[in-house]
Coordinates of C-alpha atoms and ligand atoms in Angstrom, one line a residue:
X620 CA -88.7 171.9 3.7
X621 CA -91.4 172.9 1.3
X622 CA -93.8 170.0 1.3
X623 CA -96.8 169.1 -0.9
X624 CA -99.4 167.3 1.2
X625 CA -101.8 165.4 -1.1
X626 CA -105.0 164.7 0.8
X627 CA -103.9 167.1 3.5
X628 CA -107.4 168.3 4.2
X629 CA -108.4 164.8 5.4
X630 CA -108.3 163.2 8.9
X631 CA -104.6 162.1 9.1
X632 CA -103.2 164.6 6.6
X633 CA -104.6 167.6 8.5
X634 CA -102.9 166.4 11.7
X635 CA -99.6 165.8 9.8
X636 CA -99.8 169.4 8.5
X637 CA -100.0 170.8 12.1
X638 CA -96.9 168.7 13.1
X639 CA -94.9 169.7 10.0
X640 CA -95.7 173.4 10.5
X641 CA -94.7 173.2 14.2
X642 CA -91.3 171.9 13.1
X643 CA -90.8 174.8 10.8
X644 CA -91.7 173.1 7.5
X645 CA -93.9 174.9 4.9
X646 CA -96.9 172.9 3.7
X647 CA -99.1 173.3 0.6
X648 CA -102.2 171.1 0.5
X649 CA -103.7 169.5 -2.7
X650 CA -107.0 167.9 -1.9
X651 CA -109.9 167.1 -4.3
X652 CA -112.5 167.5 -1.5
X653 CA -113.9 164.1 -2.2
X654 CA -113.8 163.3 1.5
X655 CA -112.9 166.6 3.2
X656 CA -114.5 169.9 4.2
X657 CA -113.1 173.3 3.1
X658 CA -113.7 174.3 6.8
X659 CA -110.6 172.4 7.8
X660 CA -108.5 175.3 6.4
X661 CA -109.7 177.9 8.9
X662 CA -109.1 175.4 11.8
X663 CA -105.7 174.5 10.5
X664 CA -104.7 178.2 10.2
X665 CA -105.9 178.7 13.8
X666 CA -103.7 175.9 15.0
X667 CA -100.6 176.8 13.1
X668 CA -101.0 180.5 13.6
X669 CA -100.2 181.3 9.9
X670 CA -101.8 181.1 6.5
X671 CA -101.9 177.6 4.9
X672 CA -102.4 177.1 1.2
X673 CA -105.1 174.6 0.2
X674 CA -105.7 173.9 -3.5
X675 CA -108.7 172.0 -4.6
X676 CA -106.9 169.7 -7.0
X677 CA -107.3 166.1 -7.8
X678 CA -103.9 164.4 -8.0
X679 CA -105.0 162.7 -11.2
X680 CA -105.2 166.2 -12.8
X681 CA -101.7 166.4 -14.4
X682 CA -102.0 169.9 -15.6
X683 CA -103.2 171.3 -12.2
X684 CA -100.5 169.3 -10.5
X685 CA -97.8 170.5 -12.9
X686 CA -98.8 174.1 -12.1
X687 CA -98.5 173.4 -8.3
X688 CA -95.0 171.9 -8.7
X689 CA -94.0 174.8 -10.9
X690 CA -95.2 177.4 -8.4
X691 CA -93.8 176.0 -5.2
X692 CA -90.6 173.9 -6.0
X693 CA -91.3 171.2 -3.4
X694 CA -88.6 169.3 -1.6
X695 CA -90.9 166.4 -0.8
X696 CA -94.5 165.0 -1.1
X697 CA -96.7 163.4 1.5
X698 CA -99.3 161.2 -0.2
X699 CA -102.5 160.7 1.9
X700 CA -104.9 161.1 -1.1
X701 CA -107.0 158.0 -1.3
X702 CA -110.5 156.6 -0.9
X703 CA -110.5 154.3 2.2
X704 CA -113.9 152.6 2.8
X705 CA -113.4 148.8 2.5
X706 CA -117.2 148.1 1.9
X707 CA -117.5 150.7 -0.8
X708 CA -114.3 149.4 -2.5
X709 CA -116.0 146.0 -2.8
X710 CA -119.1 147.6 -4.5
X711 CA -117.1 150.1 -6.7
X712 CA -113.6 148.5 -7.2
X713 CA -113.0 150.5 -10.4
X714 CA -113.4 153.8 -8.6
X715 CA -110.9 152.7 -6.0
X716 CA -108.4 151.5 -8.7
X717 CA -108.8 154.7 -10.6
X718 CA -108.5 157.1 -7.6
X719 CA -106.0 155.2 -5.5
X720 CA -103.8 153.5 -8.1
X721 CA -104.4 155.9 -11.0
X722 CA -103.9 158.8 -8.5
X723 CA -100.6 157.3 -7.3
X724 CA -99.3 156.8 -10.8
X725 CA -100.3 160.3 -11.9
X726 CA -98.6 161.8 -8.7
X727 CA -95.4 159.9 -9.4
X728 CA -95.4 161.1 -12.9
X729 CA -95.9 164.7 -11.8
X730 CA -93.1 164.3 -9.3
X731 CA -90.8 162.8 -11.9
X732 CA -91.5 165.6 -14.3
X733 CA -90.8 168.2 -11.6
X734 CA -87.7 166.4 -10.4
X735 CA -89.1 165.9 -6.9
X736 CA -87.8 162.6 -5.6
X737 CA -88.9 162.2 -2.0
X738 CA -92.2 160.6 -1.1
X739 CA -93.9 159.6 2.1
X740 CA -96.8 157.2 1.4
X741 CA -99.8 156.4 3.5
X742 CA -100.0 152.6 3.5
X743 CA -102.0 150.4 5.8
X744 CA -101.8 147.3 7.9
X745 CA -104.4 146.0 5.5
X746 CA -101.5 144.9 3.2
X747 CA -100.9 142.0 5.7
X748 CA -104.3 140.6 5.0
X749 CA -105.2 138.1 7.8
X750 CA -101.7 137.9 9.4
X751 CA -100.6 134.4 10.5
X752 CA -98.7 135.8 13.5
X753 CA -98.9 138.7 15.9
X754 CA -97.3 141.1 16.5
X755 CA -96.9 141.7 12.8
X756 CA -93.5 142.5 11.5
X757 CA -92.8 144.3 8.2
X758 CA -91.4 141.1 6.7
X759 CA -94.7 139.3 7.2
X760 CA -96.5 138.0 4.1
X761 CA -98.6 140.4 2.1
X762 CA -102.1 139.8 0.8
X763 CA -105.0 141.9 -0.4
X764 CA -108.4 140.8 1.0
X765 CA -110.5 143.5 -0.7
X766 CA -110.1 146.1 -3.5
X767 CA -109.1 148.8 -1.1
X768 CA -106.3 146.6 0.3
X769 CA -105.3 145.8 -3.2
X770 CA -104.8 149.5 -4.0
X771 CA -102.4 149.9 -1.1
X772 CA -100.5 146.8 -2.0
X773 CA -100.2 147.8 -5.7
X774 CA -99.3 151.4 -4.8
X775 CA -96.5 150.1 -2.5
X776 CA -95.2 147.9 -5.4
X777 CA -95.4 150.7 -8.0
X778 CA -93.4 152.9 -5.6
X779 CA -90.8 150.1 -5.1
X780 CA -90.4 149.6 -8.8
X781 CA -89.9 153.3 -9.3
X782 CA -87.2 153.3 -6.6
X783 CA -85.5 150.5 -8.5
X784 CA -85.7 152.3 -11.8
X785 CA -84.5 155.7 -10.4
X786 CA -81.8 155.3 -7.8
X787 CA -82.3 158.9 -6.7
X788 CA -85.9 158.4 -5.7
X789 CA -86.6 157.9 -2.0
X790 CA -89.8 156.6 -0.5
X791 CA -91.1 155.9 3.0
X792 CA -94.0 153.5 3.2
X793 CA -95.8 154.0 6.4
X794 CA -98.1 151.1 7.3
X795 CA -100.7 152.5 9.7
X796 CA -102.5 150.2 12.1
X797 CA -105.8 151.8 13.5
X798 CA -105.6 155.6 13.7
X799 CA -108.0 157.1 16.2
X800 CA -108.3 160.2 18.4
X801 CA -108.0 163.9 17.4
X802 CA -105.9 166.9 18.0
X803 CA -106.2 167.8 21.7
X804 CA -107.5 171.3 20.8
X805 CA -110.7 169.7 19.4
X806 CA -110.3 171.8 16.3
X807 CA -109.5 169.0 13.9
X808 CA -110.5 165.4 13.9
X809 CA -112.2 162.6 12.0
X810 CA -115.4 163.5 10.2
X811 CA -116.8 160.5 8.4
X812 CA -119.6 160.9 5.8
X813 CA -122.6 158.8 6.6
X814 CA -122.5 155.7 8.8
X815 CA -118.9 155.2 10.1
X816 CA -117.2 152.0 9.0
X817 CA -114.6 152.0 11.8
X818 CA -115.1 151.4 15.4
X819 CA -113.9 154.7 17.1
X820 CA -116.0 157.1 15.0
X821 CA -119.0 154.8 15.6
X822 CA -118.5 154.9 19.3
X823 CA -118.2 158.7 19.2
X824 CA -121.5 159.0 17.3
X825 CA -123.2 156.7 19.8
X826 CA -121.8 158.9 22.6
X827 CA -123.3 162.1 21.1
X828 CA -126.6 160.4 20.5
X829 CA -126.5 160.2 16.7
X830 CA -126.5 156.4 16.8
X831 CA -128.6 154.3 19.1
X832 CA -126.0 151.7 20.0
X833 CA -122.9 150.0 18.9
X834 CA -123.0 146.6 17.1
X835 CA -120.0 144.6 18.2
X836 CA -119.0 142.3 15.3
X837 CA -118.3 139.0 16.9
X838 CA -118.1 137.9 20.6
X839 CA -116.5 134.5 20.0
X840 CA -113.0 135.2 18.8
X841 CA -110.1 133.5 20.6
X842 CA -109.2 136.8 22.3
X843 CA -109.2 138.2 25.8
X844 CA -112.9 138.7 25.9
X845 CA -114.1 137.2 22.6
X846 CA -114.1 140.5 20.7
X847 CA -111.7 141.6 17.9
X848 CA -108.3 143.0 19.0
X849 CA -106.6 145.8 17.1
X850 CA -103.7 148.2 17.5
X851 CA -105.2 151.7 18.0
X852 CA -102.8 154.6 17.6
X853 CA -103.4 158.2 18.4
X854 CA -103.4 160.4 15.2
X855 CA -101.0 162.9 16.8
X856 CA -98.5 160.1 17.3
X857 CA -99.0 159.2 13.6
X858 CA -98.5 162.8 12.6
X859 CA -95.2 162.9 14.5
X860 CA -94.1 159.8 12.8
X861 CA -94.6 161.4 9.4
X862 CA -92.3 164.3 10.2
X863 CA -89.8 161.8 11.7
X864 CA -90.0 159.6 8.6
X865 CA -89.4 162.5 6.3
X866 CA -86.6 164.0 8.3
X867 CA -84.9 160.5 8.6
X868 CA -85.4 159.9 4.8
X869 CA -83.6 163.1 4.1
X870 CA -80.8 162.8 6.6
X871 CA -80.1 159.1 6.0
X872 CA -80.8 159.4 2.3
X873 CA -82.7 156.1 2.1
X874 CA -86.2 154.8 1.7
X875 CA -87.9 152.3 4.0
X876 CA -91.1 150.6 5.1
X877 CA -92.3 150.7 8.7
X878 CA -95.3 149.8 10.8
X879 CA -96.9 152.5 12.8
X880 CA -98.7 151.1 15.8
X881 CA -98.3 151.0 19.5
X882 CA -97.6 147.3 19.7
X883 CA -100.5 146.8 22.1
X884 CA -103.7 145.0 21.2
X885 CA -107.0 146.4 22.5
X886 CA -110.3 144.5 22.2
X887 CA -113.5 146.1 21.1
X888 CA -114.9 146.0 24.6
X889 CA -111.7 147.3 26.2
X890 CA -112.0 150.3 23.9
X891 CA -115.7 150.7 24.7
X892 CA -115.0 150.7 28.4
X893 CA -112.0 153.1 28.0
X894 CA -114.2 155.5 26.1
X895 CA -116.9 155.3 28.8
X896 CA -114.3 156.2 31.4
X897 CA -112.9 159.1 29.3
X898 CA -116.3 160.6 28.3
X899 CA -118.6 159.8 31.2
X900 CA -121.1 158.6 28.6
X901 CA -122.6 155.1 28.5
X902 CA -122.1 153.3 25.2
X903 CA -124.9 150.7 24.8
X904 CA -123.9 147.8 22.6
X905 CA -125.0 144.4 21.4
X906 CA -122.9 141.6 20.1
X907 CA -123.8 140.5 16.6
X908 CA -122.4 138.2 13.9
X909 CA -118.7 138.6 13.0
X910 CA -118.0 141.0 10.1
X911 CA -116.9 139.1 7.0
X912 CA -113.2 139.5 6.3
X913 CA -112.3 140.5 9.9
X914 CA -109.3 139.0 11.7
X915 CA -109.4 138.1 15.4
X916 CA -106.2 139.9 16.4
X917 CA -104.0 142.3 14.6
X918 CA -101.3 144.4 16.2
X919 CA -97.9 145.7 15.2
X920 CA -94.4 145.1 16.0
X921 CA -93.3 148.7 16.0
X922 CA -89.6 148.0 16.8
X923 CA -88.3 149.0 13.3
X924 CA -89.9 152.4 13.4
X925 CA -88.2 153.0 16.8
X926 CA -84.9 151.7 15.6
X927 CA -84.8 153.7 12.3
X928 CA -86.8 156.9 13.2
X929 CA -86.4 157.0 17.0
X930 CA -90.2 157.1 17.0
X931 CA -92.5 155.5 19.5
X932 CA -96.2 156.1 20.2
X933 CA -96.6 158.3 23.3
X934 CA -100.4 158.4 23.8
X935 CA -102.3 155.5 25.5
X936 CA -105.8 154.4 24.9
X937 CA -107.2 156.7 27.6
X938 CA -105.7 159.7 25.7
X939 CA -107.0 158.4 22.4
X940 CA -110.6 158.2 23.9
X941 CA -110.3 161.5 25.7
X942 CA -109.3 163.4 22.5
X943 CA -111.8 161.5 20.2
X944 CA -114.5 162.5 22.7
X945 CA -113.3 166.1 23.0
X946 CA -113.4 166.5 19.2
X947 CA -116.9 164.9 18.9
X948 CA -118.4 166.9 21.8
X949 CA -117.0 170.1 20.3
X950 CA -118.2 169.2 16.8
X951 CA -121.2 166.9 17.1
X952 CA -121.7 167.2 13.3
X953 CA -118.0 167.2 12.4
X954 CA -117.0 170.2 10.4
X955 CA -120.6 171.0 9.7
X956 CA -121.0 172.0 13.3
X957 CA -120.4 175.6 14.4
X958 CA -117.4 175.3 16.6
X959 CA -118.4 175.0 20.3
X960 CA -116.1 176.8 22.8
X961 CA -115.9 174.0 25.2
X962 CA -116.7 170.3 25.4
X963 CA -120.3 169.5 25.7
X964 CA -121.6 168.9 29.2
X965 CA -121.9 165.3 30.2
X966 CA -125.7 164.9 29.9
X967 CA -127.3 161.5 30.1
X968 CA -129.9 161.4 27.4
X969 CA -132.9 159.1 27.3
X970 CA -132.1 156.1 25.1
X971 CA -134.0 153.2 23.7
X972 CA -133.2 150.1 25.8
X973 CA -130.6 147.9 24.2
X974 CA -129.6 144.6 25.4
X975 CA -126.0 144.4 26.7
X976 CA -125.2 140.9 25.9
X977 CA -121.8 140.8 27.5
X978 CA -119.6 142.7 29.8
X979 CA -122.4 144.9 31.1
Ligands
NAD875 P1 -109.4 160.9 4.6 O1 -110.5 160.4 3.7 O2 -109.9 161.7 5.8 O3 -108.3 161.7 3.8 C1 -108.0 161.5 2.5 C2 -108.0 162.8 1.8 O4 -107.6 162.6 0.5 C3 -109.4 163.4 1.8 O5 -109.3 164.8 2.2 C4 -109.8 163.4 0.3 O6 -110.6 164.4 0.0 C5 -108.5 163.4 -0.4 N1 -108.5 162.7 -1.7 C6 -108.9 161.5 -2.0 N2 -108.7 161.2 -3.3 C7 -108.0 162.3 -3.8 C8 -107.5 162.6 -5.1 N3 -107.6 161.8 -6.1 N4 -106.9 163.8 -5.2 C9 -106.8 164.7 -4.2 N5 -107.3 164.4 -3.0 C10 -107.9 163.2 -2.8 O7 -108.6 159.6 5.1 P2 -107.5 159.4 6.2 O8 -108.1 158.6 7.3 O9 -107.0 160.7 6.6 O10 -106.5 158.5 5.5 C11 -105.3 159.1 4.8 C12 -104.6 158.0 4.1 O11 -104.2 157.0 5.1 C13 -105.3 157.3 3.1 O12 -104.5 157.0 2.0 C14 -105.8 156.0 3.7 O13 -106.0 155.0 2.8 C15 -104.6 155.7 4.6 N6 -105.0 154.9 5.8 C16 -106.0 155.4 6.6 C17 -106.3 154.6 7.7 C18 -107.4 155.0 8.7 O14 -107.9 154.2 9.4 N7 -107.9 156.3 8.7 C19 -105.6 153.4 8.0 C20 -104.6 153.0 7.2 C21 -104.3 153.8 6.1
UD1_876 C1 -110.7 148.2 8.9 C2 -110.5 147.7 7.5 C3 -109.1 147.8 7.1 C4 -108.5 149.2 7.3 C5 -108.8 149.6 8.8 C6 -108.3 151.0 9.1 C7 -112.3 146.0 7.2 C8 -112.6 144.6 7.0 N1 -111.0 146.3 7.4 O1 -110.0 147.4 9.7 O2 -108.9 147.4 5.8 O3 -107.1 149.2 7.0 O4 -110.2 149.5 9.0 O5 -109.0 151.9 8.3 O6 -113.2 146.9 7.1 N2 -116.1 146.8 15.0 C9 -117.3 146.6 15.6 N3 -118.3 147.4 15.4 C10 -118.2 148.4 14.4 C11 -117.0 148.7 13.8 C12 -115.9 147.8 14.1 O7 -117.4 145.7 16.5 O8 -119.3 149.1 14.2 C13 -114.9 146.0 15.3 C14 -114.3 145.2 14.2 O9 -114.9 144.0 14.0 C15 -112.9 145.1 14.6 C16 -112.6 146.4 15.4 O10 -113.9 146.8 15.8 O11 -112.7 144.0 15.5 C17 -111.9 147.5 14.6 O12 -112.7 147.7 13.4 P1 -112.3 148.8 12.4 O13 -112.2 150.1 13.1 O14 -113.2 148.7 11.2 O15 -110.8 148.5 11.9 P2 -110.2 147.1 11.2 O16 -111.1 146.0 11.4 O17 -108.8 147.0 11.8

């Protein structure tokens, strides 16, 4: 298939492009560059062994999008293009509504105009809010706890309404749990701007010495060790799921909504210790107050994805940590780093002493 990948220069989209190309699909990327580096293109081309088209286009730019649809005659669209920082969304809700909701509406209009009726949408476990039960099934109650979460919920609803209005339109809503890790080559990975919001990139930056220590948000949750539990999923597993979802949507000629997670909950400290084992680096941490809006425990019931798509996560937490570390060690400054040939040696660097308040 010829596939338009909106937001394909970003973290998850770039991995999905590699998988799609490896299955013989042809990808064209549209990315505004708001949270991506143009350097990803060279890395992607190295990985897929062929030229990849990357267009610097905002999905809200209807003229530029119309030109893309006219040039390439796409069979389907993968829609990763969104802003994703929860804290920033609370400070700048209108930017999030404009980019994520406005962007989705504009993209759907461009698709409709071009007669393209297959969409795979990057949704999030955030649509479950603070789930009342774990593992979380797709039929659990939905709730937005912040403006970012609202954009995902609204986008899902817009897409559902469009499917009702146009019985030829097919959409797959993929609700990701906590994507982590990187391509095993170390060529592409997660490259957050500024201070990372999420746990794994923060651990990685501590490991390469860019941050002093990790702050663990809360040590008194009713969980295995008092720290928050999440369902971390390797980004390569997630990428495979996109290709499976698209291929299933075409062969079964139906839309669907599925969770993408491993079904296994991992605590913050379990992840820290797994990372230490995988990297040989010590990750100093201190336990601080809970982060407002956090849940104690969120993990997926991934049975529906297995039943419909035949998809199941293959990588365990050790592989997630190994590949996250490999990427970070090869690219300490993300895409700003000149690519190193091999992983950085395991050097213990002097650190400021940090109290380890638990699990030392
Ligand atoms: P990312 O920021 O790395 O990738 C998003 C890409 O979209 C970036 O390259 C950015 O430049 C581009 N973009 C943003 N707005 C755009 C616009 N209007 N037009 C064109 N391009 C635009 O994020 P990611 O982690 O790869 O996430 C991909 C998708 O998955 C997002 O929709 C995100 O909300 C969703 N998601 C991510 C996570 C996660 O933890 N990473 C979890 C659940 C859902
Ligand atoms: C966050 C977002 C959620 C989004 C998801 C994936 C919030 C409130 N929620 O969820 O909307 O869908 O990312 O992008 O931001 N932690 C620390 N120290 C840190 C960072 C995180 O202890 O420096 C802990 C958190 O308290 C949590 C776990 O690590 O228990 C995972 O956090 P994070 O990676 O931010 O993911 P989520 O909380 O699942």
